[in-house]
Amino acid sequence: MNILVIGSGGREHAIIKSISKSKKCSKIYALPGNGGTELLADNIEGDVNDFELIKKITLKHKVSLVFVGPEDPIVNGIYDFFKSNIELKDVNIIAPSKQAGLLEGSKDFAKDFMEKYNIPTAKHKTFSVENINQADSFLESMNPPYVLKADGLAAGKGVLILKDIDEAKLELRNMIIDKKFGDSSTKVVIEEFLDGIELSCFILTDGENYKVLPFAKDYKKIGEGDTGLNTGGMGAISPVPFLDDDFLSKIQNKIIKPTISGIIKENMKYNGFVFIGLIKVDDEPYVIEYNVRMGDPETEVVLPRLKNDLVELFYSMGTPKFSDIKLNISDNHAATVILVSGGYPESYEKGKTINGLNNLSQVSVFHAGTKKKNDSFVTSGGRVLAITSMGKNFELALENSYDQIKNIKFDGMNYRKDIGFDLL
Ligand code: AMP
Ligand code: GLY
């Protein structure tokens, strides 16, 4: 069968690597893909939100499975676009509906959902122009630091954590009135700060049954010791060492089960991943956020541990076979280190030649911001490559990634040398 993968990151390269191993896979197309995906798929230029283009590609290339990587097309309703179109409705699309997309596309919606289904999360209140005058007293009733979240999508930049109450009051107005994050911040969720350690939980569901994939931990900050600006993610490990049976069963009972039953009760059409950003506070799990897709760079450590045929798994969704399939997860640990362009997550240059990719051993290289240029690759984004290794424990996996990274060079290359530092 022919498969279309939408997106251009390390996550999409990892998905393409996995599906290319399936006996069921004939040809892969990537929209727009990257330098790495070009080795396994036909890259097609275009915008991930151009649904008419996606329709054309799907019909022209007789695509029967579409994997949607990033949140934007999901939140914009790509699932509903397919299901309401006579020519596309039978195509298997791995994405939830627009309604379910609100779990990521609106923090306020997600908070209401958690409240309704009794899912532990930080206490909160939502503000907009209508009730902005009550925000000051709400802030005054809370302890610092203050967490302000733009309601809508903001490319991972919409969360501010502020120590000073006057700054929080000012930023709230910047967000709501001066539209600091455009329309995404016409509503702002203010919530209690939770002090703990974060982990990422991934569920694959067809809106009825579900499978829990390996957990992972990612490192979002640019600087060592988790300092500096937030990025898309600078590294990840899987499994998560502090996830013991007791904590896992709390997550299952207090978070995963009520989330899935909420999705069912709300009648949300779901055929994809639920990514639950969790935080462990005093041995209890809380939801920090929902995403309606896989994580990046978490996918680059989750998929290398999953031994099932991914295409078969996707195809079983919505059929009784889905509950029969057992996930076959490697006991090995996976670790990935992200190589980024100098200056990222602020401005950076592109077009730098990447050297040394042919001299690597025992690693999986997932391309993110790369382009093929003649016989080599050049940088084309902030996050450039994910270097994943496997090992008996995450320290050994990381040791290998760091060792191999010494062979890779491009102008301005930067990476964190302390992935996993907080777990030793
Ligand atoms: P979000 O986009 O909601 O995942 O928030 C981005 C990041 O901000 C999270 O990964 C956390 O590190 C941090 N964060 C968000 N909400 C809270 C909270 N209530 N308490 C502490 N940290 C938070
Ligand atoms: N690594 C976090 C994310 O994909 O949102």
Short mmCIF file of N, CA, C and O in Angstrom, two decimals, residues 10-118:
data_model
loop_
_atom_site.label_atom_id
_atom_site.label_comp_id
_atom_site.label_asym_id
_atom_site.label_seq_id
_atom_site.Cartn_x
_atom_site.Cartn_y
_atom_site.Cartn_z
N GLY A 10 12.02 15.28 12.88
CA GLY A 10 12.63 14.01 13.27
C GLY A 10 11.55 12.97 13.53
O GLY A 10 11.74 11.78 13.25
N ARG A 11 10.44 13.42 14.09
CA ARG A 11 9.31 12.51 14.34
C ARG A 11 8.86 11.84 13.04
O ARG A 11 8.68 10.61 13.00
N GLU A 12 8.72 12.63 11.98
CA GLU A 12 8.24 12.07 10.72
C GLU A 12 9.29 11.16 10.08
O GLU A 12 8.96 10.13 9.50
N HIS A 13 10.57 11.52 10.23
CA HIS A 13 11.61 10.63 9.69
C HIS A 13 11.59 9.29 10.45
O HIS A 13 11.73 8.22 9.85
N ALA A 14 11.37 9.36 11.76
CA ALA A 14 11.32 8.13 12.56
C ALA A 14 10.11 7.28 12.15
O ALA A 14 10.21 6.06 12.02
N ILE A 15 8.97 7.92 11.94
CA ILE A 15 7.76 7.19 11.50
C ILE A 15 8.05 6.53 10.14
O ILE A 15 7.74 5.35 9.93
N ILE A 16 8.65 7.29 9.24
CA ILE A 16 8.91 6.75 7.90
C ILE A 16 9.88 5.57 7.98
O ILE A 16 9.71 4.56 7.30
N LYS A 17 10.91 5.69 8.83
CA LYS A 17 11.84 4.56 8.98
C LYS A 17 11.09 3.33 9.46
O LYS A 17 11.32 2.22 8.97
N SER A 18 10.19 3.50 10.43
CA SER A 18 9.45 2.35 10.95
C SER A 18 8.51 1.76 9.91
O SER A 18 8.48 0.55 9.73
N ILE A 19 7.74 2.61 9.24
CA ILE A 19 6.76 2.04 8.30
C ILE A 19 7.44 1.46 7.06
O ILE A 19 6.92 0.54 6.45
N SER A 20 8.64 1.96 6.76
CA SER A 20 9.32 1.41 5.57
C SER A 20 9.74 -0.04 5.79
O SER A 20 10.00 -0.77 4.84
N LYS A 21 9.78 -0.46 7.06
CA LYS A 21 10.16 -1.85 7.35
C LYS A 21 8.97 -2.81 7.21
O LYS A 21 9.15 -4.02 7.25
N SER A 22 7.78 -2.26 7.09
CA SER A 22 6.58 -3.11 7.03
C SER A 22 6.45 -3.78 5.66
O SER A 22 6.64 -3.14 4.62
N LYS A 23 6.07 -5.05 5.70
CA LYS A 23 5.83 -5.78 4.44
C LYS A 23 4.66 -5.15 3.68
O LYS A 23 4.55 -5.27 2.48
N LYS A 24 3.78 -4.52 4.44
CA LYS A 24 2.57 -3.96 3.83
C LYS A 24 2.83 -2.65 3.08
O LYS A 24 1.96 -2.12 2.40
N CYS A 25 4.03 -2.10 3.27
CA CYS A 25 4.29 -0.76 2.73
C CYS A 25 4.92 -0.86 1.33
O CYS A 25 5.94 -1.51 1.16
N SER A 26 4.31 -0.24 0.33
CA SER A 26 4.94 -0.23 -1.00
C SER A 26 5.71 1.07 -1.20
O SER A 26 6.92 1.07 -1.29
N LYS A 27 4.96 2.17 -1.22
CA LYS A 27 5.64 3.42 -1.53
C LYS A 27 5.27 4.47 -0.49
O LYS A 27 4.13 4.51 -0.02
N ILE A 28 6.24 5.30 -0.12
CA ILE A 28 5.97 6.34 0.89
C ILE A 28 6.14 7.72 0.26
O ILE A 28 7.09 7.95 -0.50
N TYR A 29 5.22 8.60 0.59
CA TYR A 29 5.32 10.01 0.19
C TYR A 29 5.41 10.84 1.45
O TYR A 29 4.79 10.50 2.46
N ALA A 30 6.18 11.92 1.39
CA ALA A 30 6.29 12.80 2.55
C ALA A 30 5.94 14.22 2.13
O ALA A 30 6.42 14.70 1.09
N LEU A 31 5.10 14.87 2.91
CA LEU A 31 4.74 16.27 2.65
C LEU A 31 5.13 17.11 3.84
O LEU A 31 4.49 16.98 4.88
N PRO A 32 6.12 17.98 3.84
CA PRO A 32 7.09 18.09 2.77
C PRO A 32 8.31 17.18 2.99
O PRO A 32 9.13 17.06 2.10
N GLY A 33 8.42 16.54 4.17
CA GLY A 33 9.58 15.70 4.46
C GLY A 33 10.84 16.53 4.65
O GLY A 33 10.80 17.76 4.79
N ASN A 34 11.97 15.84 4.72
CA ASN A 34 13.26 16.52 4.90
C ASN A 34 14.34 15.70 4.19
O ASN A 34 14.03 14.71 3.50
N GLY A 35 15.60 16.10 4.39
CA GLY A 35 16.69 15.41 3.70
C GLY A 35 16.73 13.92 4.00
O GLY A 35 17.06 13.11 3.14
N GLY A 36 16.39 13.56 5.23
CA GLY A 36 16.42 12.15 5.62
C GLY A 36 15.28 11.36 5.01
O GLY A 36 15.45 10.24 4.54
N THR A 37 14.09 11.95 4.99
CA THR A 37 12.93 11.21 4.48
C THR A 37 13.09 10.94 2.98
O THR A 37 12.56 9.97 2.46
N GLU A 38 13.86 11.82 2.33
CA GLU A 38 14.05 11.68 0.88
C GLU A 38 14.75 10.37 0.53
O GLU A 38 14.66 9.89 -0.60
N LEU A 39 15.46 9.77 1.50
CA LEU A 39 16.15 8.51 1.23
C LEU A 39 15.17 7.34 1.19
O LEU A 39 15.47 6.28 0.64
N LEU A 40 13.99 7.52 1.80
CA LEU A 40 13.03 6.41 1.89
C LEU A 40 11.69 6.72 1.24
O LEU A 40 10.86 5.84 1.05
N ALA A 41 11.47 8.00 0.96
CA ALA A 41 10.15 8.42 0.48
C ALA A 41 10.32 9.43 -0.66
O ALA A 41 11.40 9.97 -0.85
N ASP A 42 9.23 9.67 -1.37
CA ASP A 42 9.23 10.79 -2.32
C ASP A 42 8.77 12.03 -1.57
O ASP A 42 7.63 12.06 -1.10
N ASN A 43 9.64 13.00 -1.44
CA ASN A 43 9.23 14.24 -0.80
C ASN A 43 8.40 15.06 -1.79
O ASN A 43 8.78 15.19 -2.96
N ILE A 44 7.30 15.61 -1.31
CA ILE A 44 6.48 16.48 -2.15
C ILE A 44 6.40 17.83 -1.46
O ILE A 44 6.03 17.92 -0.29
N GLU A 45 6.78 18.89 -2.19
CA GLU A 45 6.77 20.22 -1.58
C GLU A 45 5.35 20.68 -1.33
O GLU A 45 4.45 20.37 -2.13
N GLY A 46 5.15 21.41 -0.26
CA GLY A 46 3.82 21.96 -0.01
C GLY A 46 3.58 22.16 1.46
O GLY A 46 4.41 21.80 2.30
N ASP A 47 2.43 22.77 1.75
CA ASP A 47 2.09 23.14 3.11
C ASP A 47 1.26 22.03 3.78
O ASP A 47 0.33 21.49 3.16
N VAL A 48 1.57 21.72 5.03
CA VAL A 48 0.85 20.65 5.73
C VAL A 48 -0.61 21.02 6.01
O VAL A 48 -1.41 20.16 6.36
N ASN A 49 -0.94 22.30 5.86
CA ASN A 49 -2.33 22.72 6.07
C ASN A 49 -3.10 22.90 4.77
O ASN A 49 -4.24 23.37 4.79
N ASP A 50 -2.48 22.55 3.64
CA ASP A 50 -3.14 22.68 2.35
C ASP A 50 -3.90 21.38 2.06
O ASP A 50 -3.40 20.46 1.41
N PHE A 51 -5.13 21.31 2.57
CA PHE A 51 -5.90 20.06 2.50
C PHE A 51 -6.23 19.67 1.05
O PHE A 51 -6.31 18.49 0.73
N GLU A 52 -6.45 20.69 0.19
CA GLU A 52 -6.74 20.36 -1.23
C GLU A 52 -5.54 19.68 -1.87
O GLU A 52 -5.68 18.74 -2.64
N LEU A 53 -4.34 20.16 -1.52
CA LEU A 53 -3.12 19.53 -2.04
C LEU A 53 -2.99 18.09 -1.50
O LEU A 53 -2.66 17.17 -2.24
N ILE A 54 -3.30 17.93 -0.23
CA ILE A 54 -3.21 16.60 0.39
C ILE A 54 -4.21 15.65 -0.29
O ILE A 54 -3.90 14.49 -0.57
N LYS A 55 -5.37 16.18 -0.62
CA LYS A 55 -6.37 15.36 -1.34
C LYS A 55 -5.81 14.94 -2.71
O LYS A 55 -5.89 13.76 -3.09
N LYS A 56 -5.23 15.91 -3.42
CA LYS A 56 -4.68 15.62 -4.75
C LYS A 56 -3.61 14.53 -4.68
O LYS A 56 -3.60 13.58 -5.47
N ILE A 57 -2.70 14.66 -3.70
CA ILE A 57 -1.62 13.67 -3.55
C ILE A 57 -2.21 12.30 -3.24
O ILE A 57 -1.80 11.28 -3.80
N THR A 58 -3.18 12.29 -2.32
CA THR A 58 -3.78 11.02 -1.89
C THR A 58 -4.42 10.29 -3.07
O THR A 58 -4.23 9.09 -3.25
N LEU A 59 -5.15 11.03 -3.89
CA LEU A 59 -5.85 10.40 -5.01
C LEU A 59 -4.88 10.04 -6.13
O LEU A 59 -4.91 8.92 -6.66
N LYS A 60 -3.98 10.96 -6.44
CA LYS A 60 -3.05 10.72 -7.54
C LYS A 60 -2.17 9.49 -7.29
O LYS A 60 -1.90 8.70 -8.18
N HIS A 61 -1.71 9.35 -6.05
CA HIS A 61 -0.77 8.26 -5.74
C HIS A 61 -1.47 7.07 -5.07
O HIS A 61 -0.79 6.22 -4.50
N LYS A 62 -2.79 7.06 -5.11
CA LYS A 62 -3.56 5.93 -4.54
C LYS A 62 -3.09 5.61 -3.12
O LYS A 62 -2.83 4.45 -2.77
N VAL A 63 -3.00 6.65 -2.33
CA VAL A 63 -2.56 6.50 -0.93
C VAL A 63 -3.71 5.90 -0.12
O VAL A 63 -4.85 6.36 -0.23
N SER A 64 -3.42 4.88 0.69
CA SER A 64 -4.50 4.34 1.51
C SER A 64 -4.27 4.53 3.01
O SER A 64 -5.13 4.21 3.82
N LEU A 65 -3.10 5.07 3.38
CA LEU A 65 -2.85 5.38 4.79
C LEU A 65 -2.15 6.73 4.87
O LEU A 65 -1.14 6.96 4.21
N VAL A 66 -2.73 7.63 5.67
CA VAL A 66 -2.13 8.96 5.85
C VAL A 66 -1.77 9.11 7.32
O VAL A 66 -2.63 8.95 8.20
N PHE A 67 -0.51 9.40 7.59
CA PHE A 67 -0.07 9.65 8.97
C PHE A 67 0.14 11.16 9.11
O PHE A 67 0.92 11.75 8.36
N VAL A 68 -0.54 11.75 10.09
CA VAL A 68 -0.41 13.19 10.28
C VAL A 68 0.49 13.44 11.50
O VAL A 68 0.12 13.12 12.62
N GLY A 69 1.66 14.00 11.28
CA GLY A 69 2.63 14.20 12.36
C GLY A 69 2.32 15.40 13.24
O GLY A 69 2.09 15.25 14.45
N PRO A 70 2.30 16.61 12.69
CA PRO A 70 2.18 17.81 13.52
C PRO A 70 0.73 18.16 13.90
O PRO A 70 -0.21 17.67 13.29
N GLU A 71 0.62 19.03 14.91
CA GLU A 71 -0.70 19.36 15.45
C GLU A 71 -1.53 20.28 14.55
O GLU A 71 -2.76 20.20 14.56
N ASP A 72 -0.88 21.15 13.79
CA ASP A 72 -1.66 22.17 13.06
C ASP A 72 -2.75 21.59 12.16
O ASP A 72 -3.91 21.96 12.28
N PRO A 73 -2.38 20.67 11.23
CA PRO A 73 -3.45 20.13 10.38
C PRO A 73 -4.50 19.36 11.17
O PRO A 73 -5.67 19.34 10.78
N ILE A 74 -4.12 18.78 12.31
CA ILE A 74 -5.11 18.06 13.13
C ILE A 74 -6.10 19.05 13.71
O ILE A 74 -7.32 18.89 13.60
N VAL A 75 -5.54 20.10 14.33
CA VAL A 75 -6.40 21.11 14.96
C VAL A 75 -7.25 21.82 13.90
O VAL A 75 -8.39 22.21 14.15
N ASN A 76 -6.71 21.93 12.67
CA ASN A 76 -7.48 22.55 11.59
C ASN A 76 -8.51 21.60 10.96
O ASN A 76 -9.20 21.99 10.02
N GLY A 77 -8.54 20.36 11.42
CA GLY A 77 -9.63 19.48 11.00
C GLY A 77 -9.35 18.57 9.82
O GLY A 77 -10.26 18.21 9.07
N ILE A 78 -8.10 18.10 9.67
CA ILE A 78 -7.80 17.24 8.53
C ILE A 78 -8.59 15.92 8.57
O ILE A 78 -9.02 15.41 7.53
N TYR A 79 -8.83 15.40 9.77
CA TYR A 79 -9.60 14.15 9.90
C TYR A 79 -11.01 14.34 9.34
O TYR A 79 -11.50 13.56 8.53
N ASP A 80 -11.65 15.43 9.76
CA ASP A 80 -13.02 15.71 9.32
C ASP A 80 -13.07 15.97 7.81
O ASP A 80 -14.01 15.58 7.13
N PHE A 81 -12.01 16.62 7.30
CA PHE A 81 -11.92 16.88 5.85
C PHE A 81 -11.94 15.56 5.10
O PHE A 81 -12.65 15.41 4.10
N PHE A 82 -11.17 14.59 5.57
CA PHE A 82 -11.14 13.28 4.90
C PHE A 82 -12.49 12.57 5.03
O PHE A 82 -13.03 12.05 4.06
N LYS A 83 -13.03 12.55 6.25
CA LYS A 83 -14.23 11.74 6.49
C LYS A 83 -15.47 12.31 5.80
O LYS A 83 -16.43 11.60 5.54
N SER A 84 -15.45 13.63 5.51
CA SER A 84 -16.64 14.21 4.89
C SER A 84 -16.49 14.27 3.37
O SER A 84 -17.35 14.81 2.68
N ASN A 85 -15.39 13.73 2.85
CA ASN A 85 -15.17 13.78 1.41
C ASN A 85 -15.38 12.40 0.81
O ASN A 85 -14.73 11.43 1.22
N ILE A 86 -16.26 12.33 -0.16
CA ILE A 86 -16.66 11.04 -0.72
C ILE A 86 -15.47 10.24 -1.26
O ILE A 86 -15.40 9.03 -1.12
N GLU A 87 -14.48 10.97 -1.83
CA GLU A 87 -13.33 10.26 -2.43
C GLU A 87 -12.28 9.87 -1.39
O GLU A 87 -11.40 9.06 -1.66
N LEU A 88 -12.34 10.48 -0.21
CA LEU A 88 -11.27 10.26 0.78
C LEU A 88 -11.74 9.48 2.00
O LEU A 88 -10.92 9.04 2.81
N LYS A 89 -13.05 9.32 2.14
CA LYS A 89 -13.56 8.85 3.43
C LYS A 89 -13.09 7.45 3.81
O LYS A 89 -13.02 7.12 5.00
N ASP A 90 -12.70 6.65 2.82
CA ASP A 90 -12.23 5.29 3.15
C ASP A 90 -10.72 5.21 3.37
O ASP A 90 -10.19 4.14 3.67
N VAL A 91 -10.04 6.32 3.17
CA VAL A 91 -8.59 6.33 3.43
C VAL A 91 -8.39 6.27 4.94
O VAL A 91 -9.10 6.94 5.70
N ASN A 92 -7.44 5.46 5.37
CA ASN A 92 -7.15 5.36 6.80
C ASN A 92 -6.27 6.54 7.20
O ASN A 92 -5.14 6.66 6.74
N ILE A 93 -6.82 7.43 8.00
CA ILE A 93 -6.03 8.60 8.41
C ILE A 93 -5.74 8.53 9.91
O ILE A 93 -6.64 8.37 10.73
N ILE A 94 -4.44 8.59 10.23
CA ILE A 94 -4.02 8.52 11.63
C ILE A 94 -3.98 9.94 12.16
O ILE A 94 -2.99 10.68 12.02
N ALA A 95 -5.11 10.35 12.72
CA ALA A 95 -5.28 11.69 13.29
C ALA A 95 -6.62 11.70 13.99
O ALA A 95 -7.54 11.01 13.56
N PRO A 96 -6.75 12.45 15.07
CA PRO A 96 -8.07 12.59 15.68
C PRO A 96 -8.88 13.69 14.98
O PRO A 96 -8.35 14.45 14.18
N SER A 97 -10.17 13.74 15.34
CA SER A 97 -11.06 14.73 14.74
C SER A 97 -10.74 16.15 15.25
O SER A 97 -10.00 16.33 16.22
N LYS A 98 -11.36 17.11 14.59
CA LYS A 98 -11.19 18.51 14.98
C LYS A 98 -11.65 18.74 16.42
O LYS A 98 -11.01 19.45 17.19
N GLN A 99 -12.74 18.09 16.78
CA GLN A 99 -13.26 18.24 18.16
C GLN A 99 -12.23 17.72 19.16
O GLN A 99 -11.92 18.38 20.16
N ALA A 100 -11.66 16.53 18.89
CA ALA A 100 -10.66 15.97 19.79
C ALA A 100 -9.39 16.82 19.77
O ALA A 100 -8.68 16.93 20.77
N GLY A 101 -9.13 17.46 18.62
CA GLY A 101 -7.96 18.31 18.48
C GLY A 101 -7.95 19.46 19.47
O GLY A 101 -6.89 20.01 19.81
N LEU A 102 -9.15 19.81 19.98
CA LEU A 102 -9.22 20.89 20.97
C LEU A 102 -8.50 20.54 22.26
O LEU A 102 -8.12 21.42 23.03
N LEU A 103 -8.29 19.26 22.50
CA LEU A 103 -7.52 18.87 23.70
C LEU A 103 -6.14 19.49 23.67
O LEU A 103 -5.55 19.77 24.71
N GLU A 104 -5.61 19.68 22.46
CA GLU A 104 -4.33 20.39 22.33
C GLU A 104 -4.55 21.84 21.88
O GLU A 104 -3.82 22.73 22.30
N GLY A 105 -5.57 22.05 21.06
CA GLY A 105 -5.77 23.37 20.43
C GLY A 105 -6.38 24.41 21.34
O GLY A 105 -6.35 25.60 21.02
N SER A 106 -6.93 23.97 22.48
CA SER A 106 -7.46 24.94 23.45
C SER A 106 -7.18 24.44 24.87
O SER A 106 -7.73 23.45 25.32
N LYS A 107 -6.32 25.18 25.57
CA LYS A 107 -5.96 24.80 26.95
C LYS A 107 -7.20 24.88 27.83
O LYS A 107 -7.35 24.10 28.78
N ASP A 108 -8.08 25.84 27.53
CA ASP A 108 -9.30 26.02 28.31
C ASP A 108 -10.20 24.80 28.14
O ASP A 108 -10.72 24.25 29.11
N PHE A 109 -10.35 24.34 26.91
CA PHE A 109 -11.15 23.14 26.62
C PHE A 109 -10.56 21.93 27.35
O PHE A 109 -11.27 21.15 27.98
N ALA A 110 -9.23 21.80 27.28
CA ALA A 110 -8.57 20.66 27.92
C ALA A 110 -8.78 20.69 29.44
O ALA A 110 -9.02 19.66 30.07
N LYS A 111 -8.72 21.89 30.01
CA LYS A 111 -8.92 22.02 31.46
C LYS A 111 -10.35 21.63 31.84
O LYS A 111 -10.56 20.93 32.84
N ASP A 112 -11.33 22.08 31.05
CA ASP A 112 -12.73 21.72 31.33
C ASP A 112 -12.91 20.20 31.24
O ASP A 112 -13.62 19.60 32.05
N PHE A 113 -12.26 19.61 30.23
CA PHE A 113 -12.34 18.15 30.04
C PHE A 113 -11.78 17.44 31.29
O PHE A 113 -12.39 16.52 31.83
N MET A 114 -10.63 17.90 31.76
CA MET A 114 -9.99 17.25 32.93
C MET A 114 -10.86 17.41 34.17
O MET A 114 -11.01 16.49 34.97
N GLU A 115 -11.44 18.60 34.30
CA GLU A 115 -12.30 18.85 35.45
C GLU A 115 -13.51 17.92 35.41
O GLU A 115 -13.86 17.28 36.40
N LYS A 116 -14.13 17.84 34.22
CA LYS A 116 -15.34 17.02 34.06
C LYS A 116 -15.07 15.55 34.35
O LYS A 116 -15.93 14.88 34.94
N TYR A 117 -13.91 15.07 33.98
CA TYR A 117 -13.63 13.64 34.16
C TYR A 117 -12.69 13.38 35.35
O TYR A 117 -12.11 12.31 35.46
N ASN A 118 -12.56 14.39 36.20
CA ASN A 118 -11.86 14.19 37.46
C ASN A 118 -10.40 13.77 37.27
O ASN A 118 -9.91 12.89 37.99
#
